C-alpha cells in the first residue's frame, strides 16, 4: 500500500491550486560541476560533471535580465565558483538587479579557479548564501568529505575579514542547513541561535540561518533508498503537509534557468526533469516574465517544500 497520496491529488483534495504569482527572482543554475560530492545533493553535482553554462548561454541570460527587471538574481550550481567566466558573468549581472546572490559551499572559494572571487564579490556587494551542513565536525565531514568542516571555517574567517557577516558592513553571509538524516528540520530560530553560539566560539560570524528539508531527489534519494528510509521519509513529509505553505512557495515568485538555458519553476524541478510550461522553453525566447496564473509543474518531491514551516 502507498504510504502517501500523490502530491497533485493531495492538492486537489484540499481544493488548492499551485500557480505562478508575480515573478520577482531569477535563479540561474550555472552547472553541476562541484569540488565536493555531498550526500544530500539533489543535483548529484561533483568533480566529474561536465554540464556547465557556456558563454553563449550566459549572454542569453544577460540579455533576458536586461529586457526584464528582476529584484533578485540568484546564482547557484554545483559550485558556481568553478564555472569558467563566472566573475565577468557576476559583474555584468550586478547592475541589472537590486540583489545579486551567489550560492557557495564555502570551500570552492579556495579553489584556484575561484582565485580573487571573494574580493570581487565584496566589491560588487554580492550577497553570499553558504551551505553549511552541521556544527558537528564529524557529521559535516561524513556528509561532505574528510576535513571539509575545518576548511569551511577557514573560508568563513577569510570572508569575515573582508567584512562578510559583520554587523553594519552591508555584506551578507547567510547559511543554509539541511537535516543530516531522514527527518525534517527543527525550529529555525533555535537552530540559528545554536549555530551562532557554536560558530562564534570558532571565531566565525554569519547573518541569518535558514533550515530546509531535503528534497527526495538525486543523491539524497539514493541514500534514502539504500538506507531503507525512503517510505518513512515520504510518509513523514506527507503527514506534515501544511496547506498554509502553498501561498509563499518560492516557485510562485521565482523562475529558474538551468545550465543549458531551459526554464524551470525551481531548482528541484531541474533535478526532477520537470520544465516550466507544457514544452521546453529556452531563455533566449523569453520576452517578459513567466505568465501569472500559469500552472507550476509539480511532483511528489514538492512535499519537501510543503511540510511543516515549508520551503519559501
Ligand atoms: S519542488 Fe517546491 S519549489 Fe519546486 S515546484 Fe515543487 S513546491 Fe514548488
Coordinates of C-alpha atoms and ligand atoms in Angstrom, one line a residue:
X1 CA 0.0 0.0 0.0
X2 CA 1.3 3.5 -0.9
X3 CA 2.4 5.4 2.2
X4 CA 1.3 8.7 0.8
X5 CA -1.1 10.3 -1.7
X6 CA 0.4 11.8 -4.9
X7 CA 1.1 15.5 -4.4
X8 CA -1.2 16.8 -7.2
X9 CA -4.1 14.6 -5.9
X10 CA -3.5 15.9 -2.4
X11 CA -3.6 19.5 -3.6
X12 CA -6.9 18.8 -5.5
X13 CA -8.4 17.1 -2.4
X14 CA -7.5 20.2 -0.3
X15 CA -9.0 22.5 -3.0
X16 CA -5.6 24.1 -3.7
X17 CA -4.1 25.3 -7.0
X18 CA -0.3 25.8 -7.3
X19 CA 0.0 28.6 -9.9
X20 CA 2.6 31.3 -10.5
X21 CA 2.3 34.7 -9.0
X22 CA 4.3 37.8 -9.9
X23 CA 7.9 36.7 -10.7
X24 CA 10.5 38.6 -8.6
X25 CA 13.6 36.4 -8.8
X26 CA 15.7 34.9 -11.5
X27 CA 17.6 31.9 -10.3
X28 CA 20.4 30.7 -12.6
X29 CA 22.0 27.2 -12.2
X30 CA 25.3 27.5 -13.9
X31 CA 26.1 23.8 -13.8
X32 CA 26.7 20.6 -11.9
X33 CA 30.5 20.9 -11.7
X34 CA 31.5 20.9 -8.0
X35 CA 34.6 20.2 -5.9
X36 CA 32.5 18.2 -3.4
X37 CA 30.1 15.3 -3.8
X38 CA 27.7 15.9 -0.8
X39 CA 25.4 13.1 0.2
X40 CA 22.3 15.3 0.2
X41 CA 22.9 16.9 -3.2
X42 CA 19.6 16.8 -5.2
X43 CA 21.5 17.5 -8.5
X44 CA 24.2 14.9 -7.9
X45 CA 26.9 17.5 -8.6
X46 CA 30.5 16.6 -8.4
X47 CA 34.0 17.0 -9.9
X48 CA 33.2 14.6 -12.7
X49 CA 30.2 16.5 -14.0
X50 CA 30.8 18.3 -17.3
X51 CA 27.4 20.2 -17.6
X52 CA 28.4 23.9 -17.2
X53 CA 26.9 27.0 -18.7
X54 CA 28.6 28.2 -21.9
X55 CA 29.5 31.9 -22.6
X56 CA 26.7 32.0 -25.2
X57 CA 24.0 30.9 -22.7
X58 CA 25.4 33.4 -20.2
X59 CA 24.9 36.1 -22.9
X60 CA 21.3 34.9 -23.3
X61 CA 20.8 35.4 -19.6
X62 CA 22.3 38.9 -19.6
X63 CA 20.0 39.8 -22.5
X64 CA 17.0 38.5 -20.6
X65 CA 17.9 40.3 -17.4
X66 CA 18.4 43.5 -19.4
X67 CA 14.9 43.1 -21.0
X68 CA 13.1 42.2 -17.8
X69 CA 13.9 43.6 -14.3
X70 CA 14.3 41.0 -11.6
X71 CA 14.6 42.3 -8.0
X72 CA 16.8 39.3 -7.2
X73 CA 19.2 37.3 -9.3
X74 CA 20.4 34.2 -7.6
X75 CA 23.4 32.1 -8.9
X76 CA 23.6 28.5 -7.9
X77 CA 25.2 25.2 -9.0
X78 CA 27.1 22.8 -8.4
X79 CA 29.8 25.1 -7.3
X80 CA 29.3 28.3 -9.4
X81 CA 32.7 29.5 -8.3
X82 CA 34.3 26.9 -10.6
X83 CA 32.5 27.7 -13.8
X84 CA 34.7 29.5 -16.4
X85 CA 33.7 33.1 -16.8
X86 CA 31.7 33.3 -13.6
X87 CA 33.4 36.5 -12.4
X88 CA 32.5 38.5 -15.5
X89 CA 29.0 37.0 -15.5
X90 CA 28.5 38.3 -12.0
X91 CA 30.0 41.7 -12.9
X92 CA 27.5 42.0 -15.9
X93 CA 24.5 40.9 -13.8
X94 CA 25.2 43.1 -10.8
X95 CA 24.0 46.4 -12.4
X96 CA 20.8 44.7 -13.6
X97 CA 19.3 43.8 -10.2
X98 CA 18.8 45.1 -6.7
X99 CA 20.2 41.9 -5.1
X100 CA 22.7 39.6 -6.6
X101 CA 23.2 36.3 -4.7
X102 CA 26.0 33.8 -5.1
X103 CA 25.5 30.3 -3.5
X104 CA 28.6 28.7 -2.3
X105 CA 29.8 25.6 -0.5
X106 CA 32.5 27.8 1.0
X107 CA 35.4 25.6 0.2
X108 CA 35.1 26.1 -3.5
X109 CA 36.1 29.7 -2.9
X110 CA 39.6 28.5 -2.0
X111 CA 40.0 26.6 -5.3
X112 CA 42.4 28.0 -7.8
X113 CA 39.6 28.6 -10.3
X114 CA 38.0 30.9 -7.8
X115 CA 41.1 32.9 -7.0
X116 CA 40.2 36.6 -6.3
X117 CA 36.4 35.8 -6.4
X118 CA 35.8 36.7 -2.8
X119 CA 37.3 40.1 -3.2
X120 CA 35.3 40.7 -6.4
X121 CA 32.1 39.7 -4.7
X122 CA 32.8 42.2 -1.9
X123 CA 33.4 45.0 -4.5
X124 CA 30.2 44.2 -6.3
X125 CA 28.2 43.8 -3.0
X126 CA 27.2 40.3 -3.9
X127 CA 25.3 38.5 -1.1
X128 CA 26.7 35.1 -0.2
X129 CA 24.5 32.1 0.8
X130 CA 26.6 29.2 2.0
X131 CA 25.5 25.7 2.6
X132 CA 26.8 24.5 6.0
X133 CA 25.5 21.1 6.9
X134 CA 26.3 20.9 10.6
X135 CA 28.1 22.4 13.6
X136 CA 29.2 18.9 14.4
X137 CA 32.5 18.4 12.6
X138 CA 32.3 14.6 12.3
X139 CA 28.7 14.8 10.9
X140 CA 29.7 17.6 8.4
X141 CA 32.7 15.6 7.2
X142 CA 30.6 12.5 6.8
X143 CA 28.2 14.4 4.5
X144 CA 30.8 16.3 2.6
X145 CA 34.2 14.6 2.9
X146 CA 37.1 14.5 5.4
X147 CA 38.4 17.8 6.6
X148 CA 35.7 19.9 4.9
X149 CA 34.3 21.2 8.1
X150 CA 37.6 22.8 9.2
X151 CA 38.2 24.2 5.7
X152 CA 34.7 25.7 5.7
X153 CA 35.5 27.6 8.9
X154 CA 38.8 28.8 7.4
X155 CA 36.9 30.3 4.4
X156 CA 34.3 31.9 6.8
X157 CA 37.1 33.6 8.6
X158 CA 38.5 34.9 5.3
X159 CA 35.0 36.2 4.4
X160 CA 34.6 37.8 7.8
X161 CA 38.0 39.5 7.3
X162 CA 36.6 41.0 4.1
X163 CA 33.5 42.3 6.1
X164 CA 31.1 39.4 5.2
X165 CA 28.8 38.5 8.1
X166 CA 29.9 41.5 10.1
X167 CA 27.2 43.8 11.6
X168 CA 26.9 47.1 9.6
X169 CA 29.1 46.0 6.7
X170 CA 26.2 45.6 4.3
X171 CA 27.9 42.3 3.2
X172 CA 25.6 39.4 3.8
X173 CA 26.8 35.9 4.6
X174 CA 23.8 33.6 5.2
X175 CA 23.9 29.9 6.0
X176 CA 21.6 27.2 4.8
X177 CA 21.4 23.9 6.7
X178 CA 19.6 20.7 5.8
X179 CA 19.0 17.8 8.1
X180 CA 21.7 15.2 8.1
X181 CA 19.3 12.2 8.1
X182 CA 15.7 11.2 7.1
X183 CA 13.9 13.8 9.2
X184 CA 12.6 17.3 9.0
X185 CA 14.4 20.4 10.2
X186 CA 13.7 21.6 13.7
X187 CA 12.9 25.2 14.7
X188 CA 14.9 27.6 12.5
X189 CA 15.3 30.3 15.1
X190 CA 16.6 27.9 17.7
X191 CA 19.0 26.4 15.1
X192 CA 20.2 29.9 14.2
X193 CA 21.0 30.6 17.9
X194 CA 22.8 27.3 18.3
X195 CA 24.9 27.8 15.2
X196 CA 25.7 31.4 16.2
X197 CA 26.9 30.3 19.7
X198 CA 28.9 27.5 18.3
X199 CA 30.5 29.2 15.3
X200 CA 31.4 32.3 17.3
X201 CA 33.4 30.1 19.6
X202 CA 35.3 29.2 16.4
X203 CA 35.8 32.8 15.6
X204 CA 33.4 33.0 12.7
X205 CA 30.3 35.2 12.0
X206 CA 27.3 35.0 9.8
X207 CA 24.0 36.9 9.4
X208 CA 21.0 34.6 9.1
X209 CA 20.5 30.8 9.0
X210 CA 17.8 29.1 7.0
X211 CA 16.9 25.4 7.6
X212 CA 15.1 23.5 5.0
X213 CA 14.0 19.9 4.4
X214 CA 16.0 17.8 1.9
X215 CA 14.2 17.2 -1.4
X216 CA 14.0 13.4 -2.0
X217 CA 15.8 13.7 -5.3
X218 CA 19.3 12.9 -6.7
X219 CA 21.9 11.6 -4.3
X220 CA 19.8 12.2 -1.2
X221 CA 17.0 10.0 -2.7
X222 CA 19.6 7.3 -3.5
X223 CA 20.8 7.5 0.1
X224 CA 17.1 7.2 1.4
X225 CA 16.6 4.1 -0.8
X226 CA 19.9 2.4 0.2
X227 CA 19.3 3.1 3.9
X228 CA 15.7 1.8 3.8
X229 CA 14.4 5.3 4.7
X230 CA 12.5 6.3 1.5
X231 CA 9.0 5.2 2.5
X232 CA 9.5 6.5 6.0
X233 CA 10.7 9.9 4.7
X234 CA 7.8 10.3 2.3
X235 CA 5.3 9.3 5.0
X236 CA 6.8 11.9 7.3
X237 CA 6.6 14.6 4.6
X238 CA 3.1 13.7 3.7
X239 CA 1.9 13.7 7.4
X240 CA 3.4 17.1 7.9
X241 CA 1.8 18.6 4.8
X242 CA 0.8 22.2 5.6
X243 CA -1.6 23.8 3.2
X244 CA -0.6 27.2 4.6
X245 CA 2.8 26.9 2.9
X246 CA 1.4 27.0 -0.7
X247 CA 0.9 30.8 -0.8
X248 CA 4.6 31.5 0.0
X249 CA 6.3 28.8 -2.0
X250 CA 9.4 30.0 -3.9
X251 CA 8.2 28.6 -7.2
X252 CA 5.3 31.1 -7.2
X253 CA 7.7 34.1 -7.4
X254 CA 10.9 32.7 -9.0
X255 CA 11.9 31.3 -12.4
X256 CA 14.9 29.0 -12.6
X257 CA 17.1 28.6 -15.6
X258 CA 19.3 25.5 -16.0
X259 CA 22.9 25.4 -17.3
X260 CA 21.6 24.8 -20.8
X261 CA 19.2 27.8 -20.8
X262 CA 16.0 25.8 -20.2
X263 CA 13.3 27.3 -17.9
X264 CA 12.0 25.5 -14.8
X265 CA 9.8 26.6 -11.9
X266 CA 12.5 25.8 -9.4
X267 CA 15.9 24.2 -9.0
X268 CA 14.4 21.0 -7.6
X269 CA 12.4 20.6 -10.8
X270 CA 15.7 20.8 -12.8
X271 CA 16.7 17.6 -10.8
X272 CA 13.3 16.1 -11.4
X273 CA 13.4 16.8 -15.1
X274 CA 10.1 18.9 -15.0
X275 CA 10.5 22.0 -17.2
X276 CA 8.3 25.1 -16.8
X277 CA 5.3 25.1 -19.1
X278 CA 4.0 22.5 -21.4
X279 CA 7.1 22.3 -23.6
X280 CA 10.8 23.2 -23.0
X281 CA 11.3 26.9 -23.3
X282 CA 14.8 28.5 -23.8
X283 CA 15.6 31.7 -22.0
X284 CA 16.6 33.4 -25.3
X285 CA 12.9 33.2 -26.4
X286 CA 11.5 34.9 -23.3
X287 CA 10.3 38.5 -23.9
X288 CA 8.8 39.1 -20.4
X289 CA 8.1 37.5 -17.0
X290 CA 6.6 34.0 -17.0
X291 CA 2.8 34.3 -17.1
X292 CA 1.0 35.0 -13.8
X293 CA -1.5 32.2 -13.2
X294 CA 0.4 29.6 -15.2
X295 CA 0.3 26.2 -13.6
X296 CA 3.5 25.1 -11.8
X297 CA 4.9 21.7 -12.7
X298 CA 4.9 19.5 -9.5
X299 CA 5.9 16.1 -8.4
X300 CA 6.0 14.2 -5.1
X301 CA 9.3 15.9 -4.2
X302 CA 7.1 19.0 -3.7
X303 CA 6.1 17.5 -0.3
X304 CA 9.6 18.6 0.9
X305 CA 8.6 22.3 0.3
X306 CA 5.2 22.0 2.0
X307 CA 6.0 20.1 5.2
X308 CA 5.9 21.9 8.5
X309 CA 7.0 25.5 8.1
X310 CA 7.7 25.0 4.4
X311 CA 10.4 26.0 1.9
X312 CA 9.8 29.5 0.8
Ligands
LIG1 S1 9.7 21.5 -5.5 FE1 8.9 23.1 -4.2 S2 9.5 25.0 -5.2 FE2 9.6 23.3 -6.8 S3 7.6 23.2 -7.7 FE3 7.6 21.8 -6.0 S4 6.7 23.0 -4.3 FE4 7.4 24.5 -5.9

